[in-house]
mmCIF file of C-alpha atoms and ligand atoms in Angstrom:
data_model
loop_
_atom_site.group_PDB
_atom_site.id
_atom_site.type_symbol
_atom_site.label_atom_id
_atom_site.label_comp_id
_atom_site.label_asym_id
_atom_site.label_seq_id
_atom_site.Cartn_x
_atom_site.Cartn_y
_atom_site.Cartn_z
ATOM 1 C CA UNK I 244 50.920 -26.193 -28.476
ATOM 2 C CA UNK I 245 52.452 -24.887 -25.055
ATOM 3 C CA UNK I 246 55.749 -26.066 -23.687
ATOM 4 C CA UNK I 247 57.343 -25.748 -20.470
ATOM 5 C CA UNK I 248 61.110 -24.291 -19.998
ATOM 6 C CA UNK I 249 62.947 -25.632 -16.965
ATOM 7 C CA UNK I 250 65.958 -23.790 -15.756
ATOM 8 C CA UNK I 251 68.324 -26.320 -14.246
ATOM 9 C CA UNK I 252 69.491 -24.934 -11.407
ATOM 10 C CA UNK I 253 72.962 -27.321 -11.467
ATOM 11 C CA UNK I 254 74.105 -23.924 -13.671
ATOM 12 C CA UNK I 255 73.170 -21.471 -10.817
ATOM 13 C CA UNK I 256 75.449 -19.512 -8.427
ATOM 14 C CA UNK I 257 75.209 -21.857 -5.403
ATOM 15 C CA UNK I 258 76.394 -18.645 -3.548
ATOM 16 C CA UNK I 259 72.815 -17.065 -4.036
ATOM 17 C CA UNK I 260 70.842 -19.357 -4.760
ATOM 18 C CA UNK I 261 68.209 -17.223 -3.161
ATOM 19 C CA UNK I 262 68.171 -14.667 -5.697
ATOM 20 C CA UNK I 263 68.323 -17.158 -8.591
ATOM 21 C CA UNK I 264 65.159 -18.984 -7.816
ATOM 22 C CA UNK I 265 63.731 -15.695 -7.650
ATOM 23 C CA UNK I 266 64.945 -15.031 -10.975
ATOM 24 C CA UNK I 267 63.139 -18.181 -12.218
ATOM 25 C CA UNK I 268 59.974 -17.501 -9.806
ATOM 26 C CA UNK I 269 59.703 -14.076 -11.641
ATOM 27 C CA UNK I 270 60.499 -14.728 -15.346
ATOM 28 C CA UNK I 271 58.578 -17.182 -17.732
ATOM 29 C CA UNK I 272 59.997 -20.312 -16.431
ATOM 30 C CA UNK I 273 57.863 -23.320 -15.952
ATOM 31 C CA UNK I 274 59.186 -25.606 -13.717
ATOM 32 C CA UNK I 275 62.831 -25.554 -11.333
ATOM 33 C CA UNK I 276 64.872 -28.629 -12.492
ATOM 34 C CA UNK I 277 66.926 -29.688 -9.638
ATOM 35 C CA UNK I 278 70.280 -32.529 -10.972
ATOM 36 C CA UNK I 279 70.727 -34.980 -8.200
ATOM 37 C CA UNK I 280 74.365 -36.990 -8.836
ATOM 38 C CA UNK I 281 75.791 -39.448 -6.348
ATOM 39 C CA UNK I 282 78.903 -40.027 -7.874
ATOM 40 C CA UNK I 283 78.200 -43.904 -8.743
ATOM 41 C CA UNK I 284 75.572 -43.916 -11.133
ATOM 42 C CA UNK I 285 77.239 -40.516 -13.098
ATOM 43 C CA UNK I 286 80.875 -39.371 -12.448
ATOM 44 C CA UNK I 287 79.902 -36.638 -10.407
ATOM 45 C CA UNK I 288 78.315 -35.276 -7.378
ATOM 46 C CA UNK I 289 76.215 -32.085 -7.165
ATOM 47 C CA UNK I 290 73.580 -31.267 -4.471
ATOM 48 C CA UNK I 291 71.519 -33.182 -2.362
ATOM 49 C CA UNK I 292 68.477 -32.934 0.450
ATOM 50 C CA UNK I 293 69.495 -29.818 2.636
ATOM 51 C CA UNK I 294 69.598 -27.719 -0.666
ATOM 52 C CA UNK I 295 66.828 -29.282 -2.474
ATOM 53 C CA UNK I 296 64.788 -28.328 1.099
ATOM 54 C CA UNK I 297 66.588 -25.121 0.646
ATOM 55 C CA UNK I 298 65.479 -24.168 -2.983
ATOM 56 C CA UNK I 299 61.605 -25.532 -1.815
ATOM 57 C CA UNK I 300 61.820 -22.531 0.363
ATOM 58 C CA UNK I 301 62.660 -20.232 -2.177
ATOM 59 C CA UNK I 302 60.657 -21.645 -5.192
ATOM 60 C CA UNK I 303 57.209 -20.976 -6.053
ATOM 61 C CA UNK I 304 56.964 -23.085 -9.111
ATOM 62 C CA UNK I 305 56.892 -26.962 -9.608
ATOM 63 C CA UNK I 306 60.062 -28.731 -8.446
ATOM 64 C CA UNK I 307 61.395 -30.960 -10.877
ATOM 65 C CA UNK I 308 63.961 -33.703 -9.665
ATOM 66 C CA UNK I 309 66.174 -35.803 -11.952
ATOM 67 C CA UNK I 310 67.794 -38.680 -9.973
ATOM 68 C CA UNK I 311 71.007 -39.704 -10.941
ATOM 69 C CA UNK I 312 71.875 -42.107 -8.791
ATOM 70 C CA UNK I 313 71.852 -45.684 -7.952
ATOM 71 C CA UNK I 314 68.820 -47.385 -6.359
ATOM 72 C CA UNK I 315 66.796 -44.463 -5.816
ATOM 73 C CA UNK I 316 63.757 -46.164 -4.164
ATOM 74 C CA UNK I 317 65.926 -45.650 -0.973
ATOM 75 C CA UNK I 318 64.802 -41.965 -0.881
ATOM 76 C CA UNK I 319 61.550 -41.626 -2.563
ATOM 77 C CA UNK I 320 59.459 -40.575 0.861
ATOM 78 C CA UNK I 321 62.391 -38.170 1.321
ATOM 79 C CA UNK I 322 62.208 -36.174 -2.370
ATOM 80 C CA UNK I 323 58.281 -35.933 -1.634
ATOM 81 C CA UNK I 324 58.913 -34.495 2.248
ATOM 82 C CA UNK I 325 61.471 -32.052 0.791
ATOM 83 C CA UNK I 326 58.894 -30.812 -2.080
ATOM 84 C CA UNK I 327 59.615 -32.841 -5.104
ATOM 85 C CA UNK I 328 56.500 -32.274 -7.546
ATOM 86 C CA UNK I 329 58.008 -35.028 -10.433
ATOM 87 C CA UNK I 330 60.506 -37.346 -9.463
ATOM 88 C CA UNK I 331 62.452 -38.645 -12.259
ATOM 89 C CA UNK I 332 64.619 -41.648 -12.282
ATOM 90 C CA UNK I 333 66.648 -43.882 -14.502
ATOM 91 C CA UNK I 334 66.217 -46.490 -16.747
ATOM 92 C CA UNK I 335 69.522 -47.628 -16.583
ATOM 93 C CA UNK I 336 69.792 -47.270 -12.470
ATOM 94 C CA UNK I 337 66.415 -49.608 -12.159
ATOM 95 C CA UNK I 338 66.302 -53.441 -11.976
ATOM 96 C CA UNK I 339 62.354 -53.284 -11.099
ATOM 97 C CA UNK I 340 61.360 -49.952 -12.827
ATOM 98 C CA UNK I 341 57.702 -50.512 -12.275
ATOM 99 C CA UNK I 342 57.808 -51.013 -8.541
ATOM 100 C CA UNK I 343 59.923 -47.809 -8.395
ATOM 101 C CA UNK I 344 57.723 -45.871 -10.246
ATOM 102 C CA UNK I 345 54.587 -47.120 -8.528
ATOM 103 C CA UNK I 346 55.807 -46.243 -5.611
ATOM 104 C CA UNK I 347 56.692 -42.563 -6.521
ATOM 105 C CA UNK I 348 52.991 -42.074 -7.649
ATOM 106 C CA UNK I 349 52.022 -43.743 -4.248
ATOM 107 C CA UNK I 350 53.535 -40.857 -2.853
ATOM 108 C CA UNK I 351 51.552 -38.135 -4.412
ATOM 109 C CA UNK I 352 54.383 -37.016 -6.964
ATOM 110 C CA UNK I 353 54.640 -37.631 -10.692
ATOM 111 C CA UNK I 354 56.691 -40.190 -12.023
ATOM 112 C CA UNK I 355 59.506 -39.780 -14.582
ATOM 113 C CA UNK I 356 61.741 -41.847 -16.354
ATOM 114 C CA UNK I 357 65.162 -41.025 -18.228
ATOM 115 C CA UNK I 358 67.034 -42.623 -20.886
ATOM 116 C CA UNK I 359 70.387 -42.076 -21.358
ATOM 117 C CA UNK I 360 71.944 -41.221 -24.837
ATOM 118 C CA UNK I 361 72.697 -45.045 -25.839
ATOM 119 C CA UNK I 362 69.252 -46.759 -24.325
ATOM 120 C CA UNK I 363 66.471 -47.063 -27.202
ATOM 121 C CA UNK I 364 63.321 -45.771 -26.581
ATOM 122 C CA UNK I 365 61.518 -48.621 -27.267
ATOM 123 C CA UNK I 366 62.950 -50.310 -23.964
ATOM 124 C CA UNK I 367 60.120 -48.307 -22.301
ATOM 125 C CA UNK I 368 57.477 -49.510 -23.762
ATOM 126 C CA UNK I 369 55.796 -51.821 -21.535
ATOM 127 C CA UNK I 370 55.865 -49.148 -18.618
ATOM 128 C CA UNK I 371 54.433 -45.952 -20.575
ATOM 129 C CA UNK I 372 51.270 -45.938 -19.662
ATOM 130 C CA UNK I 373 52.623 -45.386 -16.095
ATOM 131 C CA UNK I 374 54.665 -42.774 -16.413
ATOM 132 C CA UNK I 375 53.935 -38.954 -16.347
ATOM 133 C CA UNK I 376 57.173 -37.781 -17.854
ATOM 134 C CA UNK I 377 60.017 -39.376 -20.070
ATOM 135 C CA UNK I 378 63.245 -37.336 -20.046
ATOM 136 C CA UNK I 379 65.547 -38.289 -22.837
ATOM 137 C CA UNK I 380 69.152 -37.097 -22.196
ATOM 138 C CA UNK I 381 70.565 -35.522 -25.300
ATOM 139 C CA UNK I 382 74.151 -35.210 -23.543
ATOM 140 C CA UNK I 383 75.524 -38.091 -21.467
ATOM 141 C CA UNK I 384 74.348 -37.537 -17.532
ATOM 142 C CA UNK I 385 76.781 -35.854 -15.016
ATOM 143 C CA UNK I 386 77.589 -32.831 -16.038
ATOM 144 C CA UNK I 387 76.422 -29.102 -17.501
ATOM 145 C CA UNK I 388 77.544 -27.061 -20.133
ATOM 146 C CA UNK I 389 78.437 -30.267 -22.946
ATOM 147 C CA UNK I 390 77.353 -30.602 -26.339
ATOM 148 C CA UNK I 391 73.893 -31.177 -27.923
ATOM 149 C CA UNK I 392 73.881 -34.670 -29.014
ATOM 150 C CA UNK I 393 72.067 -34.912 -32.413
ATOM 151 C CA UNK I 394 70.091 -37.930 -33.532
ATOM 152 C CA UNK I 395 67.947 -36.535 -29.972
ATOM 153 C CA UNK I 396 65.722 -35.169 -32.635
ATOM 154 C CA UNK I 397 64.714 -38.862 -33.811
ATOM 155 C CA UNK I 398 64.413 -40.584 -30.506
ATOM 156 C CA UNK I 399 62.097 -37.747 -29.618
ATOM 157 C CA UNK I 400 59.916 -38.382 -32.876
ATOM 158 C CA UNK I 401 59.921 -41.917 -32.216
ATOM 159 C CA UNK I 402 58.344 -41.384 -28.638
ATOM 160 C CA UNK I 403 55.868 -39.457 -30.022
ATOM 161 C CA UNK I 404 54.771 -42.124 -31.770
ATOM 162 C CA UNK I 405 55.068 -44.644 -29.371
ATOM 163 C CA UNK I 406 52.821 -42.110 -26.540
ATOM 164 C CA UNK I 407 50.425 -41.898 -29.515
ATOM 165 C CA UNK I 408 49.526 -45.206 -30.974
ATOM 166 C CA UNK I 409 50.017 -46.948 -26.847
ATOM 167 C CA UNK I 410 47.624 -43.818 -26.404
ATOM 168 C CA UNK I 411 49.764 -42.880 -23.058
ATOM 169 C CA UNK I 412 50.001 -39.434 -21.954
ATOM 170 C CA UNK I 413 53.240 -38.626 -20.414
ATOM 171 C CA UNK I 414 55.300 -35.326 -21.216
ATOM 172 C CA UNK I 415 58.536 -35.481 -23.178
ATOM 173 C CA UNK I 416 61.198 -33.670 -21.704
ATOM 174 C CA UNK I 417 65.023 -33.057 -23.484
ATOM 175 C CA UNK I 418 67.932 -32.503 -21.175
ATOM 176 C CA UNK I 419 71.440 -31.717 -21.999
ATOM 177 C CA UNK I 420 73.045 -28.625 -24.407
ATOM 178 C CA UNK I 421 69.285 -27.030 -24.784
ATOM 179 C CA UNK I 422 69.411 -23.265 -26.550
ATOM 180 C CA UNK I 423 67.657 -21.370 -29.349
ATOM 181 C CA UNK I 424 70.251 -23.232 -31.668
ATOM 182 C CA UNK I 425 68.083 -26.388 -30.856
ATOM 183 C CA UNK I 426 64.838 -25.469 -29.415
ATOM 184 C CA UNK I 427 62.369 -25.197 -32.288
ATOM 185 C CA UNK I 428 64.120 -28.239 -33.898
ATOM 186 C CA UNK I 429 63.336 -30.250 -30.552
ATOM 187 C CA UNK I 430 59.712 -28.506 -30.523
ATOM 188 C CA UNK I 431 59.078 -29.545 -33.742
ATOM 189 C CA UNK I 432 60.478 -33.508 -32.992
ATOM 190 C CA UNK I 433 57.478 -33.341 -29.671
ATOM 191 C CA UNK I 434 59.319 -32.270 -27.192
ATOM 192 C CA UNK I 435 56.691 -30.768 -23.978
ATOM 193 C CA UNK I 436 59.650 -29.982 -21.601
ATOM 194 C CA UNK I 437 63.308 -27.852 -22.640
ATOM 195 C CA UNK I 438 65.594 -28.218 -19.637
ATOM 196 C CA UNK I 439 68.409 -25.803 -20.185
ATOM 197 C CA UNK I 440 71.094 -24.853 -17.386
ATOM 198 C CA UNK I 441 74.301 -22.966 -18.782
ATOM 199 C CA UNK I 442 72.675 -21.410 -21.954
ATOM 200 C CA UNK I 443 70.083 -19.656 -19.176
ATOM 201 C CA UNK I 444 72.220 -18.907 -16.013
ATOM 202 C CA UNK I 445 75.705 -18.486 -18.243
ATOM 203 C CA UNK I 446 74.305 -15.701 -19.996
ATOM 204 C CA UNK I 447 74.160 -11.901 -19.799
ATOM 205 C CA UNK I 448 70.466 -11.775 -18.577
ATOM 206 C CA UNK I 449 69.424 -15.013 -17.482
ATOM 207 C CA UNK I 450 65.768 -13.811 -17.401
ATOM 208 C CA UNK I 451 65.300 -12.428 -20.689
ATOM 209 C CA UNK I 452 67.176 -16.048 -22.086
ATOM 210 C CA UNK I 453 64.332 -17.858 -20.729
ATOM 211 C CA UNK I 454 61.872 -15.191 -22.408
ATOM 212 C CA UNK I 455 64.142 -15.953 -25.783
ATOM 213 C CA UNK I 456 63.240 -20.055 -25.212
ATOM 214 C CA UNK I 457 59.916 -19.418 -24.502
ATOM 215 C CA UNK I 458 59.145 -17.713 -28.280
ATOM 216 C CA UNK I 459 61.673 -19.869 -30.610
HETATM 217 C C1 DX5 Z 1266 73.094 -33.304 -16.958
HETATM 218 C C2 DX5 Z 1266 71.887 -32.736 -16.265
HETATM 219 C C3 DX5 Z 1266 71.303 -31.559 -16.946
HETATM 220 C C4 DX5 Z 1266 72.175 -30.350 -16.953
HETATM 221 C C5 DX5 Z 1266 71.876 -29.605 -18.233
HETATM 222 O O1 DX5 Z 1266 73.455 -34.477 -16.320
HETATM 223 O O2 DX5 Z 1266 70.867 -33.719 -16.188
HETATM 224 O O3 DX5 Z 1266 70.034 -31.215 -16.384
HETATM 225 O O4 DX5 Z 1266 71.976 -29.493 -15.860
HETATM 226 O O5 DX5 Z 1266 72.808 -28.609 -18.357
HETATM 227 P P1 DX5 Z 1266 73.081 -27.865 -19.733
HETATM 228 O O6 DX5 Z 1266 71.817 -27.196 -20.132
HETATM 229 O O7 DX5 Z 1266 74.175 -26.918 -19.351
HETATM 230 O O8 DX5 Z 1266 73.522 -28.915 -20.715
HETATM 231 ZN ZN1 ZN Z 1267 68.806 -33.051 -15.545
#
């Protein structure tokens, strides 16, 4: 089975972040995963529209957007005009998850949800058939570089078998403290999608890192 690696770019030098979406346009990278934080919903703030529009430039692969933020139907028409591909959002940030995630497929992107560490997977249920992509956070949202949180492994094998016997067809995707430590593991629990940000940009040869996740 093929997976897809996707470099968060919340780890890149935001000095150059020309040459590091070339870096990702020219390795074995799958998709650019782009960490939206508003400083309500998580307690931080990273990048917003001008650089998202920025990186579209620059990026030849599928843009990947995980909104954390509050009410985030506010700015769906805006991710698709700037060149989100999937537009992720969260559980936990949506009182009527269905209307938001109707209309990001209205728009012509894919739809994603994400769970943070403490919401069950089971919550979800009802919606899956909808959704193209379910992200579940294996570090608590707001911030790179923290540590891999463990019973990930389960909540991925339990998604799997909800996606199976609701016979839905979205893509898991893990997000937080991703390496070759973790990778097969998380391959082996289902997982379609490895976001990984500081254990690709933080190290010696960021392109050959990617290479490593795409054989564990
Ligand atoms: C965390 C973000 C992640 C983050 C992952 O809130 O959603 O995408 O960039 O970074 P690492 O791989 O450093 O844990
Ligand atoms: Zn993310």
């Amino acid at each position: 089975m093929s997976y897809k690696i996707a470099p968060s770019i919340l780890a890149a030098d935001f000095g150059n972040l020309q040459k590091d979406c070339e870096m990702v346009n020219n390795s074995q990278a799958d998709w650019f995963h782009l960490d939206v934080m508003d400083g309500v919903f998580v307690p931080n703030i990273s990048f917003g529209m001008p650089i998202i529009k920025k990186i579209n430039s620059y990026a030849t692969k599928t843009l990947d957007v995980h909104l954390m933020i509050v009410d985030p139907d506010r700015y769906i028409k805006t991710f698709k005009k700037i060149g989100a591909d999937v537009l992720t959002v969260h559980y936990e940030a949506c009182t009527h998850l269905h209307r938001t995630i109707s209309a990001i497929k209205e728009e012509g992107m894919k739809a994603g949800v994400a769970l943070n560490p403490h919401t069950s997977v089971h919550l979800i249920t009802d919606i899956l058939n909808d959704l193209d992509l379910v992200c579940i956070m294996s570090v608590n949202p707001g911030f790179g570089g923290q540590s891999f949180i463990e019973n990930t492994y389960e909540k991925a094998k339990q998604l799997a078998h909800l996606r199976e016997v609701n016979n839905a067809n979205f893509l898991i995707e893990i997000d937080g403290g991703v390496s070759t430590i973790n990778a097969r593991k998380l391959l082996d629990s289902s997982a379609d999608v490895l976001v990984a940000g500081s254990f690709v940009f933080k190290s010696d040869n960021p392109t050959q890192t990617i290479a490593d996740l795409k054989t564990v």
